[in-house]
CSV table of C-alpha atoms and ligand atoms in Angstrom, one decimal:
chain,number,residue,atom,x,y,z
F,1,MET,CA,66.0,-8.5,11.8
F,2,THR,CA,68.3,-11.0,13.3
F,3,GLU,CA,70.9,-10.2,15.9
F,4,HIS,CA,73.6,-10.7,13.3
F,5,GLU,CA,72.1,-8.2,10.9
F,6,ARG,CA,71.3,-5.6,13.6
F,7,LYS,CA,73.4,-2.5,12.8
F,8,SER,CA,74.5,0.3,15.1
F,9,VAL,CA,73.5,3.7,13.7
F,10,ALA,CA,74.3,7.3,14.4
F,11,VAL,CA,71.7,9.9,13.6
F,12,VAL,CA,73.4,13.3,13.3
F,13,GLY,CA,70.8,16.1,13.7
F,14,LEU,CA,67.9,15.3,16.1
F,15,GLY,CA,65.4,17.8,14.8
F,16,TYR,CA,62.0,16.8,13.7
F,17,VAL,CA,63.1,14.4,11.0
F,18,GLY,CA,66.2,13.1,12.9
F,19,SER,CA,64.1,12.3,16.0
F,20,CYS,CA,61.5,10.5,13.9
F,21,VAL,CA,64.2,8.4,12.2
F,22,ALA,CA,66.2,7.7,15.3
F,23,GLY,CA,63.1,6.6,17.3
F,24,THR,CA,61.8,4.4,14.5
F,25,LEU,CA,65.2,2.7,13.9
F,26,ALA,CA,65.6,2.1,17.7
F,27,ASP,CA,62.1,0.8,17.9
F,28,ARG,CA,62.8,-1.7,15.2
F,29,GLY,CA,65.8,-3.1,17.1
F,30,ALA,CA,68.8,-1.0,16.0
F,31,THR,CA,71.2,0.5,18.5
F,32,VAL,CA,71.1,4.2,17.9
F,33,VAL,CA,73.2,7.1,19.0
F,34,GLY,CA,71.7,10.5,18.3
F,35,VAL,CA,74.1,13.5,17.9
F,36,ASP,CA,73.1,17.1,18.0
F,37,THR,CA,74.8,20.4,18.8
F,38,ASP,CA,71.8,21.6,20.7
F,39,GLY,CA,72.6,20.5,24.3
F,40,ASP,CA,69.1,21.3,25.6
F,41,LEU,CA,67.5,19.1,22.9
F,42,VAL,CA,69.9,16.3,23.7
F,43,GLU,CA,69.1,16.5,27.4
F,44,GLU,CA,65.3,16.6,26.8
F,45,LEU,CA,65.5,13.5,24.7
F,46,ASN,CA,67.7,11.6,27.2
F,47,HIS,CA,65.0,12.4,29.8
F,48,GLY,CA,62.3,11.1,27.6
F,49,TYR,CA,60.8,14.5,26.6
F,50,CYS,CA,60.0,15.2,23.0
F,51,ARG,CA,59.5,18.8,21.9
F,52,PHE,CA,58.2,17.8,18.4
F,53,GLN,CA,54.5,17.3,17.8
F,54,GLU,CA,54.1,14.1,15.9
F,55,GLN,CA,51.6,11.4,16.6
F,56,GLU,CA,53.1,8.6,18.8
F,57,LEU,CA,56.6,10.1,18.6
F,58,ALA,CA,57.0,11.0,22.3
F,59,GLU,CA,56.0,7.4,23.3
F,60,LEU,CA,58.3,5.9,20.7
F,61,LEU,CA,61.3,8.0,21.8
F,62,GLY,CA,60.4,7.3,25.5
F,63,ARG,CA,60.5,3.6,24.8
F,64,ALA,CA,63.7,3.7,22.9
F,65,VAL,CA,65.5,5.8,25.5
F,66,GLY,CA,64.0,3.8,28.4
F,67,GLY,CA,65.0,0.5,26.8
F,68,GLY,CA,68.6,1.7,26.2
F,69,ARG,CA,68.4,1.4,22.4
F,70,LEU,CA,68.7,5.2,21.9
F,71,THR,CA,71.2,7.5,23.6
F,72,CYS,CA,71.7,11.1,22.6
F,73,THR,CA,74.8,13.2,23.0
F,74,THR,CA,76.5,16.4,21.8
F,75,ASP,CA,79.8,14.5,21.5
F,76,TYR,CA,80.6,13.3,18.0
F,77,ALA,CA,83.2,10.8,19.4
F,78,ALA,CA,80.2,8.4,19.8
F,79,VAL,CA,80.0,8.2,16.0
F,80,ALA,CA,83.2,6.2,15.8
F,81,ARG,CA,81.5,3.2,17.3
F,82,VAL,CA,78.7,2.8,14.7
F,83,ASP,CA,78.3,1.0,11.4
F,84,VAL,CA,76.1,3.6,9.7
F,85,VAL,CA,76.0,7.4,10.0
F,86,LEU,CA,72.8,9.2,8.9
F,87,LEU,CA,73.1,13.0,8.3
F,88,VAL,CA,69.8,14.8,9.0
F,89,VAL,CA,70.8,18.3,9.8
F,90,GLY,CA,68.7,21.3,8.5
F,91,THR,CA,69.2,22.6,5.0
F,92,PRO,CA,67.3,25.9,4.8
F,93,VAL,CA,67.5,28.2,1.7
F,94,ARG,CA,68.4,31.9,1.7
F,95,ASP,CA,66.0,34.5,0.3
F,96,ASP,CA,67.7,34.1,-3.1
F,97,GLY,CA,67.0,30.3,-3.1
F,98,SER,CA,70.6,29.3,-2.5
F,99,LEU,CA,71.4,26.6,0.0
F,100,ASP,CA,72.3,27.8,3.5
F,101,ASP,CA,74.8,25.0,4.0
F,102,ARG,CA,76.2,26.1,7.4
F,103,GLN,CA,74.7,23.2,9.4
F,104,LEU,CA,75.7,20.6,6.7
F,105,ARG,CA,79.3,21.9,6.5
F,106,ALA,CA,79.7,22.0,10.2
F,107,ALA,CA,78.3,18.5,10.6
F,108,CYS,CA,80.6,17.1,7.9
F,109,GLU,CA,83.7,18.9,9.2
F,110,THR,CA,83.1,17.5,12.7
F,111,LEU,CA,82.2,14.1,11.4
F,112,ALA,CA,85.4,13.9,9.4
F,113,ARG,CA,87.4,14.0,12.7
F,114,HIS,CA,85.7,10.9,13.9
F,115,LEU,CA,85.0,8.9,10.7
F,116,ARG,CA,86.6,5.5,10.5
F,117,LYS,CA,87.2,2.9,7.9
F,118,ASP,CA,84.3,0.8,6.5
F,119,GLN,CA,81.6,3.0,7.8
F,120,LEU,CA,78.6,4.0,5.6
F,121,VAL,CA,77.6,7.7,5.6
F,122,VAL,CA,74.1,8.4,4.2
F,123,LEU,CA,72.9,12.0,3.7
F,124,LYS,CA,69.2,12.4,4.3
F,125,SER,CA,68.9,16.2,4.3
F,126,THR,CA,67.3,17.8,1.3
F,127,VAL,CA,70.0,19.3,-0.9
F,128,PRO,CA,70.5,20.7,-4.4
F,129,LEU,CA,71.9,18.1,-6.9
F,130,GLY,CA,75.6,17.5,-6.6
F,131,SER,CA,75.8,18.4,-2.9
F,132,THR,CA,76.6,14.9,-1.7
F,133,ARG,CA,79.4,14.6,-4.3
F,134,ASN,CA,80.8,18.1,-4.3
F,135,LEU,CA,80.2,19.4,-0.8
F,136,VAL,CA,79.8,16.4,1.6
F,137,ARG,CA,82.4,14.1,0.0
F,138,PRO,CA,85.4,16.5,0.1
F,139,LEU,CA,84.6,17.6,3.7
F,140,LEU,CA,84.4,13.9,4.8
F,141,GLU,CA,87.6,13.1,3.0
F,142,ARG,CA,89.4,15.6,5.3
F,143,SER,CA,89.5,12.5,7.5
F,144,GLY,CA,92.2,11.1,5.3
F,145,LEU,CA,89.9,8.4,4.2
F,146,THR,CA,88.6,8.1,0.6
F,147,ALA,CA,84.9,7.8,-0.2
F,148,GLY,CA,84.0,4.7,-2.2
F,149,ARG,CA,87.2,3.0,-1.1
F,150,ASP,CA,87.6,3.4,2.7
F,151,PHE,CA,84.0,4.4,3.5
F,152,GLY,CA,80.6,4.2,1.8
F,153,LEU,CA,78.7,7.4,0.8
F,154,ALA,CA,75.1,7.5,-0.3
F,155,PHE,CA,72.1,9.8,-0.5
F,156,SER,CA,68.6,8.7,0.7
F,157,PRO,CA,66.0,11.5,0.8
F,158,GLU,CA,63.5,11.7,3.7
F,159,ARG,CA,60.0,11.8,2.2
F,160,LEU,CA,57.8,11.6,5.3
F,161,ALA,CA,55.0,14.1,5.8
F,162,GLU,CA,54.1,15.6,9.1
F,163,GLY,CA,51.2,14.1,11.0
F,164,THR,CA,51.8,10.7,9.4
F,165,ALA,CA,55.6,10.6,9.7
F,166,LEU,CA,56.0,7.4,11.7
F,167,ALA,CA,53.6,5.3,9.7
F,168,GLU,CA,55.3,6.6,6.5
F,169,LEU,CA,58.8,5.7,7.8
F,170,ARG,CA,57.6,2.1,8.3
F,171,THR,CA,55.9,1.8,4.8
F,172,LEU,CA,57.2,4.3,2.2
F,173,PRO,CA,59.8,2.9,-0.2
F,174,VAL,CA,63.2,4.3,0.5
F,175,VAL,CA,65.3,5.8,-2.3
F,176,ALA,CA,69.0,5.1,-2.2
F,177,GLY,CA,71.8,6.2,-4.6
F,178,GLY,CA,75.5,5.8,-3.8
F,179,LEU,CA,78.8,7.3,-4.9
F,180,ASP,CA,79.7,3.8,-6.3
F,181,ALA,CA,77.9,0.5,-6.6
F,182,ALA,CA,79.1,-0.8,-3.2
F,183,SER,CA,77.8,2.3,-1.4
F,184,THR,CA,74.4,1.8,-3.1
F,185,ILE,CA,74.2,-1.8,-2.2
F,186,SER,CA,75.2,-1.1,1.4
F,187,ALA,CA,72.7,1.7,1.8
F,188,ALA,CA,69.9,-0.5,0.2
F,189,GLN,CA,70.8,-3.4,2.5
F,190,PHE,CA,70.8,-1.1,5.5
F,191,TRP,CA,67.3,0.3,4.8
F,192,ARG,CA,65.8,-3.1,4.0
F,193,GLU,CA,67.2,-4.7,7.2
F,194,SER,CA,66.6,-1.8,9.5
F,195,LEU,CA,63.1,-0.6,8.3
F,196,GLY,CA,61.9,-3.7,6.4
F,197,VAL,CA,60.7,-1.5,3.5
F,198,GLU,CA,61.1,-1.6,-0.2
F,199,VAL,CA,64.2,0.1,-1.5
F,200,LEU,CA,64.4,1.9,-4.9
F,201,THR,CA,68.1,1.9,-5.9
F,202,MET,CA,69.2,4.8,-8.1
F,203,SER,CA,72.1,4.8,-10.5
F,204,THR,CA,73.7,8.0,-9.1
F,205,LEU,CA,73.8,10.2,-6.0
F,206,GLU,CA,72.3,13.0,-8.1
F,207,ALA,CA,69.3,10.9,-9.2
F,208,ALA,CA,68.6,10.1,-5.6
F,209,GLU,CA,68.9,13.8,-4.6
F,210,CYS,CA,66.5,14.8,-7.4
F,211,VAL,CA,63.7,12.4,-6.3
F,212,LYS,CA,63.0,14.5,-3.2
F,213,LEU,CA,63.0,17.8,-5.1
F,214,ALA,CA,60.8,16.3,-7.8
F,215,ASP,CA,58.3,15.1,-5.2
F,216,ASN,CA,58.0,18.5,-3.5
F,217,TRP,CA,58.1,20.4,-6.8
F,218,TRP,CA,55.1,18.2,-7.9
F,219,ILE,CA,53.2,18.6,-4.6
F,220,ASP,CA,53.6,22.4,-4.4
F,221,LEU,CA,52.7,22.9,-8.1
F,222,ASN,CA,49.6,20.7,-7.8
F,223,ILE,CA,48.4,22.6,-4.8
F,224,ALA,CA,49.0,25.7,-6.9
F,225,LEU,CA,46.8,24.2,-9.6
F,226,GLY,CA,44.1,23.4,-7.0
F,227,ASN,CA,44.4,27.0,-5.7
F,228,GLU,CA,44.0,28.6,-9.2
F,229,LEU,CA,41.3,26.2,-10.1
F,230,ALA,CA,39.5,27.3,-6.9
F,231,LYS,CA,39.8,31.0,-7.9
F,232,PHE,CA,38.6,30.1,-11.4
F,233,CYS,CA,35.6,28.1,-10.1
F,234,ALA,CA,34.7,31.0,-7.8
F,235,LEU,CA,34.2,33.3,-10.8
F,236,PHE,CA,31.4,31.0,-12.0
F,237,ASP,CA,29.9,30.0,-8.7
F,238,VAL,CA,31.1,26.5,-9.1
F,239,ASP,CA,32.1,24.3,-6.1
F,240,VAL,CA,35.8,23.5,-6.7
F,241,LEU,CA,35.7,20.4,-4.5
F,242,GLU,CA,32.9,18.9,-6.7
F,243,VAL,CA,35.0,19.6,-9.8
F,244,ILE,CA,38.2,18.1,-8.3
F,245,LYS,CA,36.4,15.0,-7.1
F,246,ALA,CA,35.1,14.3,-10.7
F,247,ALA,CA,38.3,15.5,-12.5
F,248,ASN,CA,40.4,13.1,-10.4
F,249,THR,CA,38.7,10.0,-11.8
F,250,VAL,CA,40.5,10.1,-15.1
F,251,PRO,CA,43.4,7.6,-15.4
F,252,LYS,CA,46.7,9.2,-16.3
F,253,GLY,CA,50.3,8.0,-16.1
F,254,THR,CA,50.5,5.4,-13.3
F,255,GLY,CA,47.5,6.7,-11.4
F,256,ASN,CA,44.7,9.2,-11.9
F,257,VAL,CA,44.7,12.9,-12.5
F,258,ASN,CA,45.3,14.1,-9.0
F,259,ILE,CA,44.6,17.8,-8.4
F,260,LEU,CA,45.3,18.6,-4.8
F,261,LEU,CA,43.1,20.6,-2.5
F,262,PRO,CA,43.0,24.4,-2.5
F,263,SER,CA,43.5,26.2,0.8
F,264,VAL,CA,44.6,29.4,2.7
F,265,GLY,CA,48.1,28.4,1.6
F,266,VAL,CA,51.1,26.2,2.0
F,267,GLY,CA,53.4,26.1,5.0
F,268,GLY,CA,55.9,24.0,6.8
F,269,SER,CA,59.6,23.9,6.2
F,270,CYS,CA,59.8,21.8,3.0
F,271,LEU,CA,57.3,22.8,0.4
F,272,THR,CA,58.0,26.5,1.0
F,273,LYS,CA,61.7,26.0,0.2
F,274,ASP,CA,62.4,23.0,-1.9
F,275,PRO,CA,60.9,24.4,-5.2
F,276,TRP,CA,63.1,27.4,-4.7
F,277,MET,CA,66.1,25.0,-4.3
F,278,VAL,CA,65.1,23.6,-7.7
F,279,TRP,CA,64.7,27.0,-9.3
F,280,ARG,CA,68.0,28.3,-8.0
F,281,SER,CA,70.1,25.3,-8.8
F,282,ALA,CA,68.7,25.3,-12.3
F,283,ARG,CA,69.5,29.0,-12.7
F,284,ASP,CA,73.1,28.4,-11.4
F,285,ASN,CA,73.4,26.0,-14.3
F,286,GLY,CA,71.9,28.2,-17.0
F,287,LEU,CA,68.4,26.9,-17.0
F,288,ASP,CA,65.3,29.0,-16.3
F,289,ILE,CA,62.8,26.7,-14.5
F,290,ARG,CA,59.3,28.4,-14.5
F,291,THR,CA,57.0,26.0,-12.9
F,292,ALA,CA,58.7,25.7,-9.5
F,293,ALA,CA,58.7,29.5,-9.1
F,294,VAL,CA,55.2,29.9,-10.4
F,295,GLY,CA,53.8,27.3,-8.0
F,296,ARG,CA,55.5,29.1,-5.1
F,297,GLU,CA,54.2,32.4,-6.1
F,298,VAL,CA,50.6,31.2,-6.6
F,299,ASN,CA,50.6,29.5,-3.2
F,300,ALA,CA,52.2,32.4,-1.4
F,301,GLN,CA,49.4,34.7,-2.6
F,302,MET,CA,46.7,32.5,-1.0
F,303,PRO,CA,46.7,34.1,2.5
F,304,GLU,CA,46.0,37.5,0.9
F,305,TYR,CA,43.3,36.0,-1.3
F,306,THR,CA,41.7,34.4,1.8
F,307,ALA,CA,41.8,37.8,3.6
F,308,GLN,CA,40.1,39.4,0.6
F,309,LEU,CA,37.4,36.7,0.7
F,310,VAL,CA,36.6,37.8,4.3
F,311,PHE,CA,36.5,41.5,3.3
F,312,ASP,CA,34.3,40.8,0.2
F,313,GLU,CA,31.7,38.9,2.3
F,314,LEU,CA,31.8,41.5,5.1
F,315,ALA,CA,31.2,44.2,2.4
F,316,GLU,CA,28.1,42.2,1.2
F,317,LEU,CA,26.8,42.6,4.8
F,318,GLY,CA,27.6,46.3,4.7
F,319,LYS,CA,30.6,45.9,7.1
F,320,LYS,CA,33.9,47.7,6.6
F,321,PRO,CA,37.3,46.1,7.2
F,322,GLU,CA,38.2,48.7,9.8
F,323,GLY,CA,37.0,47.6,13.1
F,324,ALA,CA,35.5,44.3,11.9
F,325,ARG,CA,35.8,41.6,14.5
F,326,ILE,CA,37.4,38.5,13.0
F,327,ALA,CA,38.0,35.2,14.9
F,328,VAL,CA,40.7,33.0,13.4
F,329,LEU,CA,40.4,29.4,14.5
F,330,GLY,CA,43.3,27.1,13.6
F,331,LEU,CA,46.7,28.7,13.1
F,332,ALA,CA,48.9,25.8,12.2
F,333,PHE,CA,50.0,25.1,8.6
F,334,LYS,CA,48.3,21.7,8.7
F,335,ASN,CA,45.0,20.4,10.1
F,336,ASN,CA,45.5,18.5,13.4
F,337,THR,CA,49.0,19.7,14.1
F,338,GLY,CA,50.1,22.7,16.2
F,339,ASP,CA,53.0,23.3,13.9
F,340,LEU,CA,53.4,27.0,13.2
F,341,ARG,CA,56.5,26.7,10.9
F,342,ALA,CA,56.0,29.0,7.9
F,343,THR,CA,52.2,28.8,8.5
F,344,PRO,CA,50.3,30.8,5.8
F,345,VAL,CA,47.8,31.8,8.5
F,346,LYS,CA,50.4,34.3,9.8
F,347,ASP,CA,50.2,36.2,6.4
F,348,ALA,CA,46.4,35.9,6.4
F,349,VAL,CA,46.2,37.4,9.9
F,350,ASP,CA,48.6,40.2,8.9
F,351,ALA,CA,46.6,41.0,5.9
F,352,LEU,CA,43.4,41.3,8.0
F,353,VAL,CA,45.1,43.4,10.7
F,354,ASP,CA,46.7,45.7,8.0
F,355,ARG,CA,43.2,46.7,6.9
F,356,GLY,CA,42.2,47.6,10.4
F,357,ALA,CA,40.3,44.5,11.4
F,358,ILE,CA,40.3,43.4,15.1
F,359,VAL,CA,41.6,39.8,15.0
F,360,ARG,CA,41.4,37.2,17.8
F,361,VAL,CA,43.2,33.9,17.3
F,362,HIS,CA,42.7,30.5,18.8
F,363,ASP,CA,44.4,27.1,18.2
F,364,PRO,CA,44.1,24.4,20.8
F,365,LEU,CA,47.1,22.5,19.5
F,366,ALA,CA,49.6,25.3,19.1
F,367,ASP,CA,51.8,26.6,22.0
F,368,ASP,CA,50.4,29.8,23.4
F,369,THR,CA,53.8,31.5,23.8
F,370,GLU,CA,54.8,30.6,20.2
F,371,VAL,CA,51.4,32.0,19.0
F,372,LYS,CA,51.9,35.3,20.9
F,373,GLU,CA,55.4,35.6,19.6
F,374,LEU,CA,54.6,34.9,15.9
F,375,PHE,CA,51.2,36.7,15.6
F,376,GLY,CA,51.8,39.4,18.2
F,377,ILE,CA,48.3,38.7,19.5
F,378,ARG,CA,47.4,37.1,22.8
F,379,PRO,CA,45.6,33.8,21.9
F,380,SER,CA,42.1,33.3,23.2
F,381,ASN,CA,41.6,30.4,25.5
F,382,SER,CA,38.6,28.9,23.9
F,383,VAL,CA,36.5,29.0,20.7
F,384,ALA,CA,33.7,30.9,22.7
F,385,GLU,CA,36.2,33.6,23.8
F,386,ALA,CA,37.6,34.0,20.3
F,387,VAL,CA,34.3,34.3,18.5
F,388,ARG,CA,32.5,36.7,20.9
F,389,ASP,CA,30.7,39.3,18.8
F,390,ALA,CA,32.7,38.2,15.7
F,391,ASP,CA,31.6,39.5,12.3
F,392,CYS,CA,33.5,36.6,10.8
F,393,VAL,CA,34.8,33.2,11.9
F,394,ALA,CA,37.7,32.1,9.7
F,395,ILE,CA,38.6,28.5,10.1
F,396,LEU,CA,42.1,28.3,8.7
F,397,ALA,CA,43.2,25.0,10.1
F,398,HIS,CA,40.4,22.5,10.8
F,399,HIS,CA,41.5,20.5,13.8
F,400,ARG,CA,39.3,17.6,15.0
F,401,ASP,CA,38.4,19.7,18.1
F,402,PHE,CA,36.6,22.1,15.7
F,403,GLU,CA,34.5,19.4,14.2
F,404,THR,CA,32.1,19.4,17.1
F,405,ILE,CA,31.6,23.1,17.3
F,406,ASP,CA,27.9,23.9,17.7
F,407,TYR,CA,27.7,26.9,15.4
F,408,GLY,CA,24.2,27.7,16.5
F,409,SER,CA,25.3,28.4,20.0
F,410,LEU,CA,28.3,30.6,19.2
F,411,PRO,CA,28.1,34.1,20.7
F,412,VAL,CA,28.9,35.8,17.3
F,413,ALA,CA,27.5,39.1,16.0
F,414,GLU,CA,24.0,39.1,14.5
F,415,SER,CA,25.2,38.7,11.0
F,416,CYS,CA,28.4,36.6,10.6
F,417,VAL,CA,30.4,35.1,7.9
F,418,VAL,CA,32.1,31.7,8.1
F,419,VAL,CA,35.2,31.5,6.0
F,420,ASP,CA,36.5,28.0,5.4
F,421,GLY,CA,40.2,28.1,4.6
F,422,ARG,CA,41.0,24.4,5.0
F,423,ALA,CA,37.9,22.8,6.4
F,424,TYR,CA,36.3,21.5,3.3
F,425,PHE,CA,32.9,21.4,4.9
F,426,PRO,CA,30.5,18.9,3.3
F,427,VAL,CA,27.5,20.5,1.4
F,428,GLU,CA,25.0,19.4,4.1
F,429,LYS,CA,27.1,21.3,6.7
F,430,ILE,CA,27.2,24.4,4.5
F,431,GLU,CA,23.4,24.2,4.1
F,432,SER,CA,22.9,23.9,7.8
F,433,LEU,CA,25.2,26.9,8.5
F,434,ARG,CA,23.1,28.9,6.0
F,435,ALA,CA,19.9,27.8,7.7
F,436,MET,CA,21.3,29.1,11.0
F,437,GLY,CA,21.8,32.5,9.3
F,438,PHE,CA,25.6,32.3,8.6
F,439,VAL,CA,27.1,33.4,5.3
F,440,TYR,CA,29.4,30.7,4.2
F,441,ARG,CA,32.4,31.2,1.9
F,442,GLY,CA,35.2,28.7,1.2
F,443,ILE,CA,38.2,28.8,-1.1
F,444,GLY,CA,36.6,28.2,-4.5
F,445,ARG,CA,33.2,27.4,-2.9
G,1,LIG,P1,65.4,20.8,12.1
G,1,LIG,O1,65.8,22.2,11.9
G,1,LIG,O2,64.2,20.4,12.9
G,1,LIG,O3,66.6,19.9,12.7
G,1,LIG,C1,67.9,20.1,12.4
G,1,LIG,C2,68.7,19.6,13.6
G,1,LIG,O4,70.1,19.6,13.2
G,1,LIG,C3,68.6,20.6,14.8
G,1,LIG,O5,68.2,19.9,15.9
G,1,LIG,C4,70.0,21.2,14.9
G,1,LIG,O6,70.4,21.5,16.2
G,1,LIG,C5,70.9,20.0,14.4
G,1,LIG,N1,72.2,20.5,13.9
G,1,LIG,C6,72.5,21.6,13.3
G,1,LIG,N2,73.9,21.7,13.1
G,1,LIG,C7,74.4,20.5,13.5
G,1,LIG,C8,75.7,19.9,13.6
G,1,LIG,N3,76.7,20.6,13.1
G,1,LIG,N4,75.8,18.7,14.1
G,1,LIG,C9,74.7,18.0,14.7
G,1,LIG,N5,73.5,18.5,14.7
G,1,LIG,C10,73.3,19.8,14.1
G,1,LIG,O7,65.2,20.2,10.6
G,1,LIG,P2,64.2,19.0,10.1
G,1,LIG,O8,62.9,19.5,9.9
G,1,LIG,O9,64.4,17.8,11.0
G,1,LIG,O10,64.8,18.7,8.7
G,1,LIG,C11,66.1,18.1,8.5
G,1,LIG,C12,66.3,17.8,7.0
G,1,LIG,O11,65.2,16.9,6.5
G,1,LIG,C13,66.2,19.0,6.1
G,1,LIG,O12,67.1,18.9,5.1
G,1,LIG,C14,64.8,19.0,5.6
G,1,LIG,O13,64.7,19.7,4.4
G,1,LIG,C15,64.5,17.6,5.4
G,1,LIG,N6,63.1,17.1,5.5
G,1,LIG,C16,62.3,17.7,6.4
G,1,LIG,C17,61.0,17.3,6.5
G,1,LIG,C18,60.0,17.9,7.5
G,1,LIG,O14,58.8,17.6,7.5
G,1,LIG,N7,60.4,18.8,8.4
G,1,LIG,C19,60.5,16.2,5.8
G,1,LIG,C20,61.4,15.6,4.9
G,1,LIG,C21,62.7,16.1,4.8
């Protein structure tokens, strides 16, 4: 990017996504101002501290703040000085699947007081179709400026995945759809110049909004397929991973059949809500969408299914649920992160506790205070402490730290089940566990 092309950017909403985006843009040479209503978060970022767990993010933000390319503030007045405003506030859904638009409304209302002519506003938060046109646009036009004439308005979904977010920001194609052709062109130019990535321009705002929902609808539904395939395979003593590996070699569409892996369940803030956003906005428009809801329901049942696997195997060993000692290793919703947002492990642990099991929990990557708060159990400090006298060791997030566990030396009960909820142990490892006297059970294995 040349000095001439270098744009100044405001990132409104410095949560997990906003921080990743702000840090990456600053690292690539843009002058970035981050705006958030959370004063503590702003102060932390300005002091080079990052509360989000994402590989390399803390270093990236530290460099950007230290080098003066990223400054953070609670004062929207700073927005008036930039060329491009990115809106990345939270867009949760309520229990009925409808959008809780409070953050988005408040951000647009405040932004309208500082918007100036010729700026480009790009919404990145995930929203139901029509939100940029029917919610964001009128709120921004309270500025007295007209979208498409006085300022540009576009939608570009954020499609990064946790754990690989920064690499994906630098490589994934960016989708951009504008209110009018000029807005689309400006947004596309901005992404090309600031991130150096391929841009897929869309013909409307709504088409761009739909891309994000289609991605997450597909992912959640394909995990649901993997989960039901796992249950199906278990009926016939077939290893689901062996089946998926072979099934995924058939060319279909622009790639191969791509059944995703089964597990204890789906967590995080996106896959657990976006399919409901699809379902609800379809229903509001008179269409009954089945697959989005079914995918959600199948995946939401997996923690209970996993707990039942534990009890089934314990029963084979003549052990009752009441009083059984169960060590749960890995509490995050994803391997190699400490992220507990909507983690399915919480429901699995609840299901174990509800039947009277004595559960110990350990996750070297998760914050102990958060664990205590969410699970209501004081976390064990080590694997050895968690598994002492355990009748079952359930690995529900398989972090790298667990790869080196020497199962033979664990101080577990004389007969012990290993339940593999997301570890996908290779066959040789399963055989070696069995040779050591463990009973092994995986999801669909
Ligand atoms: P988040 O809850 O971590 O962050 C939202 C931030 O917005 C918070 O820091 C909050 O203080 C701030 N905020 C709220 N109201 C504000 C206002 N009026 N003005 C300024 N700041 C305000 O959310 P997130 O995980 O970063 O997600 C943001 C958006 O990106 C959502 O729409 C989400 O669906 C989407 N998304 C998330 C992910 C993910 O992995 N988390 C991935 C892709 C897309």
